Amino acid sequence: MQTTNKKRYANIIPMEDLNTIEKKLNPFPIFAQLRDTTPVRYDENRNCWDVFRYEDVHRILKDPATFSSRRGGEENESILMMDPPRHTQMRALVSKAFTPKVIADLAPRIQSITDELLDAVQNEGKMDMVHDLAVPLPVIVIAELLGVPTKDRKLFKDWSDILVKGPAKNTEELFVQVMAERTQAREELDVYFAEIMKLRRQEPKDDLISLLLSAEIDGEKLDDKEIIIFSILLLAAGNETTTNLITNAVRRLTEDEKLQQTLREQPTLIPGFIEEVLRFYPPVQAIGRVATKDVQIGDAQIKAGEQVISWVAAANRDEAKFQDPDTFIVDRKPNAHLAFGFGIHFCLGAPLARLEGQIAIQAIVERFQHIRFVSGTELTPIPSPFVYGVKQFPITFEKGNG
């Protein structure tokens, strides 16, 4: 039985504390309660430690030597699951594709994709924020970055949904089923990216796969498997986080209509608004690590080999770190949220996600007024315990002058 537990990554198994749709849509009161009563606790059902306070989460994320990203026996080890020195080498290499200049140069293209998507719904007076903008925008951007045809974006989205999915309940049967779906998606992606790599070897282009094919670490080229694994990571991480950032930002605008006017009149507040959305409604709620040695956190003794789940969504509302943490403050300063992680695994795509979020929200508030959630719609949380977002978010609006 021990081997099964080792393979059961706790961050994709749902917590009993969040066992209803209502709690999944608004987990923050539960996180506050857990942070106050059991800031570090062992969950027998998921065989892991859960950590809820900012100070403890921050400590875990900044100490990869004690809290490793590696998972024993994981074949498809992406950069997310590497420790130094290999992580340092891979990160230095792929960072070339995410320099500030590369990201800034993408702004006009992101703007034109956003405009195109909003043009398609502008005269309708209504849209589904997820389906019509928040999903296609990052999918098209990532597809173009990687150098794959945008006609495949539906495929891309289906694959990335599966890669972040978790079982609906904590049962062995559902866990095995989800892992089987993930394996199949990975196999299909392997074949897909192998074909793209074959084409790029014959005819390199100005895209990420061509860059990875020509890159070297210590005089050695990356092997095909490493390139495929990185491309898959970029697909899943780049889509899910940005999709949920944009949707969660619009959700916030519908909860406080005054904010819409504020951002319309003062667009310089939009970057700060995006940061506060990241803190308040973080797209990624939890990050998993494995203790490499016996270590104490708070009053808890964690043993080597045990899984530790850092609840970023709880840390981001810790009153010990943030003043008035349950209030959304559009120009909050400082705002040291942990939505993109911290330390050596700080999200490589954070500047791109921020840029897409800022451009999308600016376009929305310029073009639309009186943006409202379609009341009576039942929201469905994304079926992933570590992702915070919804599967659809219908809104109505009036055309602005933008």
Coordinates of C-alpha atoms in Angstrom, one line a residue:
M1 CA 0.0 0.0 0.0
Q2 CA 2.9 2.3 0.7
T3 CA 3.8 2.5 -3.0
T4 CA 0.4 3.8 -3.9
N5 CA 0.6 6.6 -1.3
K6 CA 4.0 7.6 -2.7
K7 CA 2.4 8.0 -6.1
R8 CA -0.6 9.9 -4.9
Y9 CA 0.4 13.5 -5.2
A10 CA -1.6 15.2 -2.5
N11 CA -2.0 18.5 -4.3
I12 CA -4.3 16.8 -6.9
I13 CA -6.5 15.1 -4.2
P14 CA -9.4 17.2 -2.9
M15 CA -9.4 18.3 0.8
E16 CA -12.4 17.1 2.8
D17 CA -12.7 20.7 4.1
L18 CA -13.7 21.9 0.6
N19 CA -16.3 19.2 -0.1
T20 CA -19.1 21.3 -1.6
I21 CA -19.4 23.5 -4.7
E22 CA -20.1 26.6 -2.5
K23 CA -16.8 26.0 -0.5
K24 CA -14.8 25.4 -3.7
L25 CA -16.2 28.7 -5.2
N26 CA -15.4 30.5 -2.0
P27 CA -12.8 28.6 0.0
F28 CA -11.4 31.7 1.8
P29 CA -13.4 31.5 5.0
I30 CA -12.3 27.8 5.4
F31 CA -8.7 28.8 4.8
A32 CA -9.0 31.5 7.4
Q33 CA -10.3 29.0 9.9
L34 CA -7.6 26.5 9.2
R35 CA -4.9 29.2 9.3
D36 CA -6.1 30.2 12.8
T37 CA -6.8 26.8 14.3
T38 CA -4.4 24.3 12.6
P39 CA -1.8 26.4 10.7
V40 CA 0.2 23.2 10.0
R41 CA -1.7 19.9 10.1
Y42 CA -1.4 16.4 8.9
D43 CA -4.2 15.1 6.6
E44 CA -4.5 11.3 7.1
N45 CA -6.8 11.0 4.0
R46 CA -4.3 12.6 1.6
N47 CA -1.1 11.5 3.5
C48 CA 0.4 15.0 3.5
W49 CA 1.0 18.1 5.6
D50 CA -1.0 21.2 4.8
V51 CA 0.5 24.6 5.6
F52 CA -1.6 27.7 5.7
R53 CA 0.3 30.6 7.2
Y54 CA 2.2 33.1 5.0
E55 CA 5.4 32.9 7.0
D56 CA 5.5 29.1 6.7
V57 CA 4.5 28.9 3.0
H58 CA 7.2 31.5 2.2
R59 CA 9.8 29.6 4.1
I60 CA 9.0 26.3 2.3
L61 CA 9.0 27.8 -1.2
K62 CA 12.3 29.6 -0.7
D63 CA 14.1 26.5 0.6
P64 CA 14.3 23.9 -2.2
A65 CA 17.1 22.0 -0.4
T66 CA 14.8 21.1 2.4
F67 CA 11.5 21.1 0.5
S68 CA 12.2 19.4 -2.9
S69 CA 10.1 19.7 -6.0
R70 CA 11.1 16.2 -7.1
R71 CA 8.7 13.3 -6.9
G72 CA 10.2 9.9 -6.5
G73 CA 9.9 7.8 -9.6
E74 CA 8.4 10.5 -11.8
E75 CA 9.3 9.7 -15.4
N76 CA 8.1 12.9 -17.1
E77 CA 10.1 15.2 -14.9
S78 CA 9.5 18.8 -16.0
I79 CA 11.4 21.8 -14.8
L80 CA 8.7 22.2 -12.1
M81 CA 9.9 19.0 -10.5
M82 CA 13.6 19.6 -10.7
D83 CA 16.0 20.7 -8.1
P84 CA 19.4 22.4 -8.7
P85 CA 21.8 22.0 -10.4
R86 CA 19.7 20.6 -13.3
H87 CA 16.9 23.1 -12.6
T88 CA 19.3 26.0 -12.7
Q89 CA 20.6 24.9 -16.1
M90 CA 17.2 24.3 -17.6
R91 CA 15.8 27.5 -16.2
A92 CA 18.7 29.6 -17.6
L93 CA 18.1 28.1 -21.0
V94 CA 14.3 28.5 -21.2
S95 CA 14.5 32.0 -19.6
K96 CA 15.9 33.2 -23.0
A97 CA 12.4 32.8 -24.4
F98 CA 10.9 34.9 -21.6
T99 CA 13.2 37.9 -21.4
P100 CA 11.5 41.3 -20.6
K101 CA 12.1 42.3 -24.3
V102 CA 10.6 39.2 -25.7
I103 CA 7.5 39.6 -23.5
A104 CA 7.2 43.4 -24.2
D105 CA 7.4 42.6 -28.0
L106 CA 4.4 40.4 -27.7
A107 CA 2.2 43.2 -26.4
P108 CA 0.9 44.3 -29.9
R109 CA 0.1 40.7 -30.8
I110 CA -1.8 40.1 -27.5
Q111 CA -3.7 43.4 -28.1
S112 CA -4.7 42.4 -31.6
I113 CA -5.9 38.9 -30.5
T114 CA -7.8 40.5 -27.6
D115 CA -9.5 43.0 -30.0
E116 CA -10.4 40.2 -32.4
L117 CA -12.0 38.1 -29.7
L118 CA -13.9 41.1 -28.3
D119 CA -15.0 42.3 -31.7
A120 CA -16.8 39.0 -32.2
V121 CA -19.1 39.5 -29.2
Q122 CA -19.2 43.3 -28.9
N123 CA -22.6 43.7 -30.5
E124 CA -24.2 40.8 -28.6
G125 CA -24.3 42.6 -25.3
K126 CA -23.4 39.3 -23.6
M127 CA -20.5 36.8 -23.6
D128 CA -19.1 33.9 -21.7
M129 CA -15.9 35.3 -20.3
V130 CA -14.2 31.9 -20.1
H131 CA -15.2 30.6 -23.5
D132 CA -15.0 33.8 -25.6
L133 CA -11.9 35.4 -24.2
A134 CA -10.1 33.9 -21.2
V135 CA -9.5 30.5 -22.8
P136 CA -8.7 31.4 -26.4
L137 CA -6.3 34.4 -25.7
P138 CA -3.6 32.5 -23.7
V139 CA -4.1 29.4 -25.9
I140 CA -3.4 31.4 -29.1
V141 CA -0.4 33.2 -27.5
I142 CA 1.2 29.9 -26.2
A143 CA 0.5 28.2 -29.5
E144 CA 2.2 31.0 -31.5
L145 CA 5.1 31.1 -29.0
L146 CA 5.7 27.3 -29.4
G147 CA 5.1 27.5 -33.1
V148 CA 2.1 25.3 -33.5
P149 CA -1.0 26.1 -35.6
T150 CA -3.8 28.0 -33.9
K151 CA -6.3 25.7 -35.6
D152 CA -5.3 23.1 -32.9
R153 CA -6.2 25.4 -30.0
K154 CA -9.3 23.3 -29.2
L155 CA -7.0 20.3 -28.9
F156 CA -4.6 22.3 -26.8
K157 CA -7.3 23.4 -24.4
D158 CA -8.7 19.9 -24.0
W159 CA -5.2 18.6 -23.2
S160 CA -4.4 21.3 -20.7
D161 CA -7.7 20.8 -18.9
I162 CA -6.8 17.1 -18.4
L163 CA -3.2 17.9 -17.2
V164 CA -4.5 20.0 -14.2
K165 CA -7.5 17.8 -13.4
G166 CA -7.9 16.1 -10.0
P167 CA -10.3 13.4 -8.9
A168 CA -13.8 14.7 -7.7
K169 CA -13.5 12.6 -4.5
N170 CA -10.6 11.1 -2.6
T171 CA -11.0 7.5 -3.8
E172 CA -8.4 5.1 -5.2
E173 CA -10.6 4.4 -8.2
L174 CA -11.1 8.1 -9.2
F175 CA -7.4 8.8 -8.6
V176 CA -6.4 5.9 -10.9
Q177 CA -8.9 7.1 -13.5
V178 CA -7.5 10.7 -13.5
M179 CA -3.9 9.5 -13.7
A180 CA -4.9 7.3 -16.7
E181 CA -6.5 10.3 -18.4
R182 CA -3.3 12.4 -17.8
T183 CA -1.1 9.6 -19.1
Q184 CA -3.2 9.4 -22.3
A185 CA -3.1 13.2 -22.8
R186 CA 0.7 13.1 -22.3
E187 CA 1.1 10.3 -24.8
E188 CA -1.0 12.2 -27.4
L189 CA 1.1 15.4 -26.7
D190 CA 4.3 13.4 -27.1
V191 CA 3.2 12.4 -30.6
Y192 CA 2.0 15.9 -31.4
F193 CA 5.2 17.7 -30.4
A194 CA 7.4 15.1 -31.9
E195 CA 5.8 15.9 -35.2
I196 CA 6.3 19.6 -34.8
M197 CA 10.0 19.0 -33.8
K198 CA 10.5 17.0 -37.0
L199 CA 9.2 19.9 -39.1
R200 CA 11.4 22.4 -37.2
R201 CA 14.5 20.3 -37.7
Q202 CA 13.9 20.5 -41.4
E203 CA 12.9 24.1 -41.4
P204 CA 13.7 26.1 -38.2
K205 CA 11.4 29.1 -37.4
D206 CA 11.4 32.0 -35.0
D207 CA 9.6 30.0 -32.3
L208 CA 10.3 28.4 -28.9
I209 CA 10.6 24.8 -30.2
S210 CA 13.2 25.9 -32.8
L211 CA 15.1 27.7 -30.0
L212 CA 15.0 24.6 -27.7
L213 CA 16.2 22.4 -30.6
S214 CA 19.3 24.6 -31.1
A215 CA 20.0 25.3 -27.5
E216 CA 22.8 23.7 -25.4
I217 CA 23.5 23.1 -21.7
D218 CA 27.2 22.6 -21.0
G219 CA 27.9 21.8 -24.6
E220 CA 25.0 19.3 -24.7
K221 CA 21.8 19.7 -26.7
L222 CA 18.5 19.0 -25.0
D223 CA 17.1 15.6 -25.9
D224 CA 13.7 15.3 -27.5
K225 CA 12.0 14.2 -24.3
E226 CA 13.2 17.3 -22.4
I227 CA 11.9 19.5 -25.2
I228 CA 8.5 17.8 -25.3
I229 CA 8.2 17.9 -21.5
F230 CA 8.9 21.6 -21.4
S231 CA 6.5 22.3 -24.2
I232 CA 3.7 20.3 -22.3
L233 CA 4.4 22.2 -19.1
L234 CA 4.2 25.6 -20.9
L235 CA 1.0 24.5 -22.5
A236 CA -0.7 23.5 -19.2
A237 CA 0.8 26.2 -17.0
G238 CA 0.5 29.0 -19.6
N239 CA -3.1 28.3 -20.3
E240 CA -4.7 27.5 -17.0
T241 CA -3.1 30.3 -14.9
T242 CA -3.8 33.1 -17.4
T243 CA -7.3 31.8 -18.2
N244 CA -8.2 31.9 -14.5
L245 CA -6.5 35.2 -13.8
I246 CA -8.6 36.9 -16.5
T247 CA -11.8 35.2 -15.5
N248 CA -11.2 35.9 -11.8
A249 CA -10.4 39.6 -12.6
V250 CA -13.7 40.0 -14.4
R251 CA -15.5 38.1 -11.6
R252 CA -14.1 40.8 -9.3
L253 CA -15.3 43.6 -11.6
T254 CA -18.8 42.2 -11.5
E255 CA -18.7 42.0 -7.7
D256 CA -17.8 45.7 -7.4
E257 CA -19.2 47.7 -10.3
K258 CA -17.4 50.9 -9.0
L259 CA -14.1 49.2 -9.9
Q260 CA -15.1 49.2 -13.6
Q261 CA -15.4 53.0 -13.6
T262 CA -12.3 53.5 -11.5
L263 CA -10.1 51.4 -14.0
R264 CA -11.8 53.1 -17.0
E265 CA -10.9 56.5 -15.6
Q266 CA -7.5 55.6 -14.3
P267 CA -6.0 52.9 -16.5
T268 CA -2.6 53.3 -14.6
L269 CA -4.3 51.4 -11.8
I270 CA -4.7 48.2 -13.9
P271 CA -1.3 46.6 -13.2
G272 CA -2.0 47.0 -9.4
F273 CA -5.6 45.7 -9.9
I274 CA -4.1 42.6 -11.6
E275 CA -1.7 42.1 -8.6
E276 CA -4.6 42.3 -6.2
V277 CA -6.6 39.8 -8.2
L278 CA -3.6 37.5 -8.0
R279 CA -3.6 37.9 -4.2
F280 CA -7.3 37.8 -3.6
Y281 CA -8.4 35.1 -6.1
P282 CA -5.1 33.3 -7.0
P283 CA -5.3 31.0 -10.0
V284 CA -3.1 28.5 -8.3
Q285 CA -4.2 27.7 -4.7
A286 CA -1.6 25.2 -3.6
I287 CA 2.0 24.1 -4.4
G288 CA 3.3 20.6 -3.5
R289 CA 6.8 19.8 -2.1
V290 CA 8.5 16.8 -0.5
A291 CA 10.6 17.1 2.6
T292 CA 14.2 15.9 2.0
K293 CA 15.0 15.6 5.8
D294 CA 13.2 15.8 9.1
V295 CA 12.2 19.4 9.7
Q296 CA 10.1 21.4 12.1
I297 CA 7.4 23.9 10.9
G298 CA 5.6 25.6 13.7
D299 CA 4.8 22.9 16.2
A300 CA 4.8 20.1 13.6
Q301 CA 7.6 17.6 13.1
I302 CA 7.8 16.7 9.4
K303 CA 9.7 13.6 8.4
A304 CA 11.9 13.1 5.4
G305 CA 9.9 11.9 2.4
E306 CA 6.6 13.3 3.5
Q307 CA 4.5 15.5 1.2
V308 CA 4.0 19.2 2.2
I309 CA 1.3 21.2 0.5
S310 CA 1.7 25.0 0.7
W311 CA -1.7 26.7 0.5
V312 CA -0.8 29.9 -1.3
A313 CA -4.5 31.0 -1.3
A314 CA -4.5 30.9 2.5
A315 CA -1.1 32.6 2.8
N316 CA -2.3 35.4 0.5
R317 CA -5.0 36.4 3.0
D318 CA -2.9 36.1 6.2
E319 CA -3.5 39.1 8.4
A320 CA 0.0 38.8 9.8
K321 CA 1.3 39.8 6.4
F322 CA -1.5 41.8 4.7
Q323 CA -3.5 44.6 6.3
D324 CA -7.2 44.0 6.0
P325 CA -6.6 40.9 3.9
D326 CA -10.2 40.1 3.0
T327 CA -10.7 43.6 1.5
F328 CA -9.9 44.0 -2.2
I329 CA -7.6 47.1 -2.3
V330 CA -7.0 48.1 -6.0
D331 CA -3.7 50.0 -5.2
R332 CA -2.5 47.8 -2.3
K333 CA 1.2 48.5 -1.6
P334 CA 3.2 46.5 -0.8
N335 CA 1.6 43.4 -2.2
A336 CA 4.0 40.5 -1.7
H337 CA 1.5 37.8 -2.7
L338 CA 2.7 34.3 -3.5
A339 CA 0.4 33.6 -6.4
F340 CA 3.3 32.9 -8.7
G341 CA 5.2 31.0 -6.1
F342 CA 8.6 32.2 -4.7
G343 CA 12.3 31.5 -5.0
I344 CA 13.9 29.4 -7.7
H345 CA 10.5 28.0 -9.0
F346 CA 8.9 31.5 -9.3
C347 CA 6.6 31.2 -12.3
L348 CA 8.7 31.7 -15.4
G349 CA 5.6 32.9 -17.3
A350 CA 4.5 35.4 -14.7
P351 CA 5.5 38.5 -16.9
L352 CA 3.5 37.0 -19.8
A353 CA 0.4 36.2 -17.6
R354 CA 0.5 39.7 -16.1
L355 CA 0.8 41.3 -19.5
E356 CA -2.1 39.3 -20.9
G357 CA -4.2 40.1 -17.9
Q358 CA -3.5 43.8 -18.1
I359 CA -4.2 44.1 -21.8
A360 CA -7.4 42.0 -21.5
I361 CA -8.8 44.0 -18.6
Q362 CA -7.9 47.4 -20.1
A363 CA -9.7 46.4 -23.4
I364 CA -12.8 45.1 -21.4
V365 CA -13.3 48.3 -19.3
E366 CA -12.6 50.5 -22.3
R367 CA -15.2 48.8 -24.6
F368 CA -17.8 47.7 -22.1
Q369 CA -19.8 49.4 -19.4
H370 CA -22.1 48.0 -16.7
I371 CA -20.5 44.5 -16.9
R372 CA -22.7 42.2 -14.9
F373 CA -22.7 38.5 -14.0
V374 CA -25.8 36.7 -15.4
S375 CA -27.5 36.2 -12.0
G376 CA -29.0 32.8 -11.4
T377 CA -26.2 31.0 -13.4
E378 CA -24.8 28.1 -11.4
L379 CA -21.0 28.3 -11.4
T380 CA -19.0 25.2 -11.8
P381 CA -15.5 25.1 -10.2
I382 CA -12.7 23.8 -12.3
P383 CA -12.2 20.1 -11.3
S384 CA -8.8 20.6 -9.8
P385 CA -8.0 21.0 -6.1
F386 CA -5.0 23.2 -6.8
V387 CA -6.5 25.5 -9.4
Y388 CA -9.0 28.3 -8.5
G389 CA -11.4 29.2 -11.3
V390 CA -14.7 28.4 -12.9
K391 CA -15.7 26.6 -16.1
Q392 CA -17.9 29.3 -17.4
F393 CA -18.7 32.9 -16.4
P394 CA -21.5 34.5 -18.4
I395 CA -21.8 38.3 -18.4
T396 CA -23.9 41.0 -19.9
F397 CA -22.6 44.5 -20.8
E398 CA -23.4 47.7 -22.6
K399 CA -21.1 49.0 -25.3
G400 CA -18.8 51.8 -24.1
N401 CA -17.2 54.5 -26.3
G402 CA -13.9 52.6 -26.5

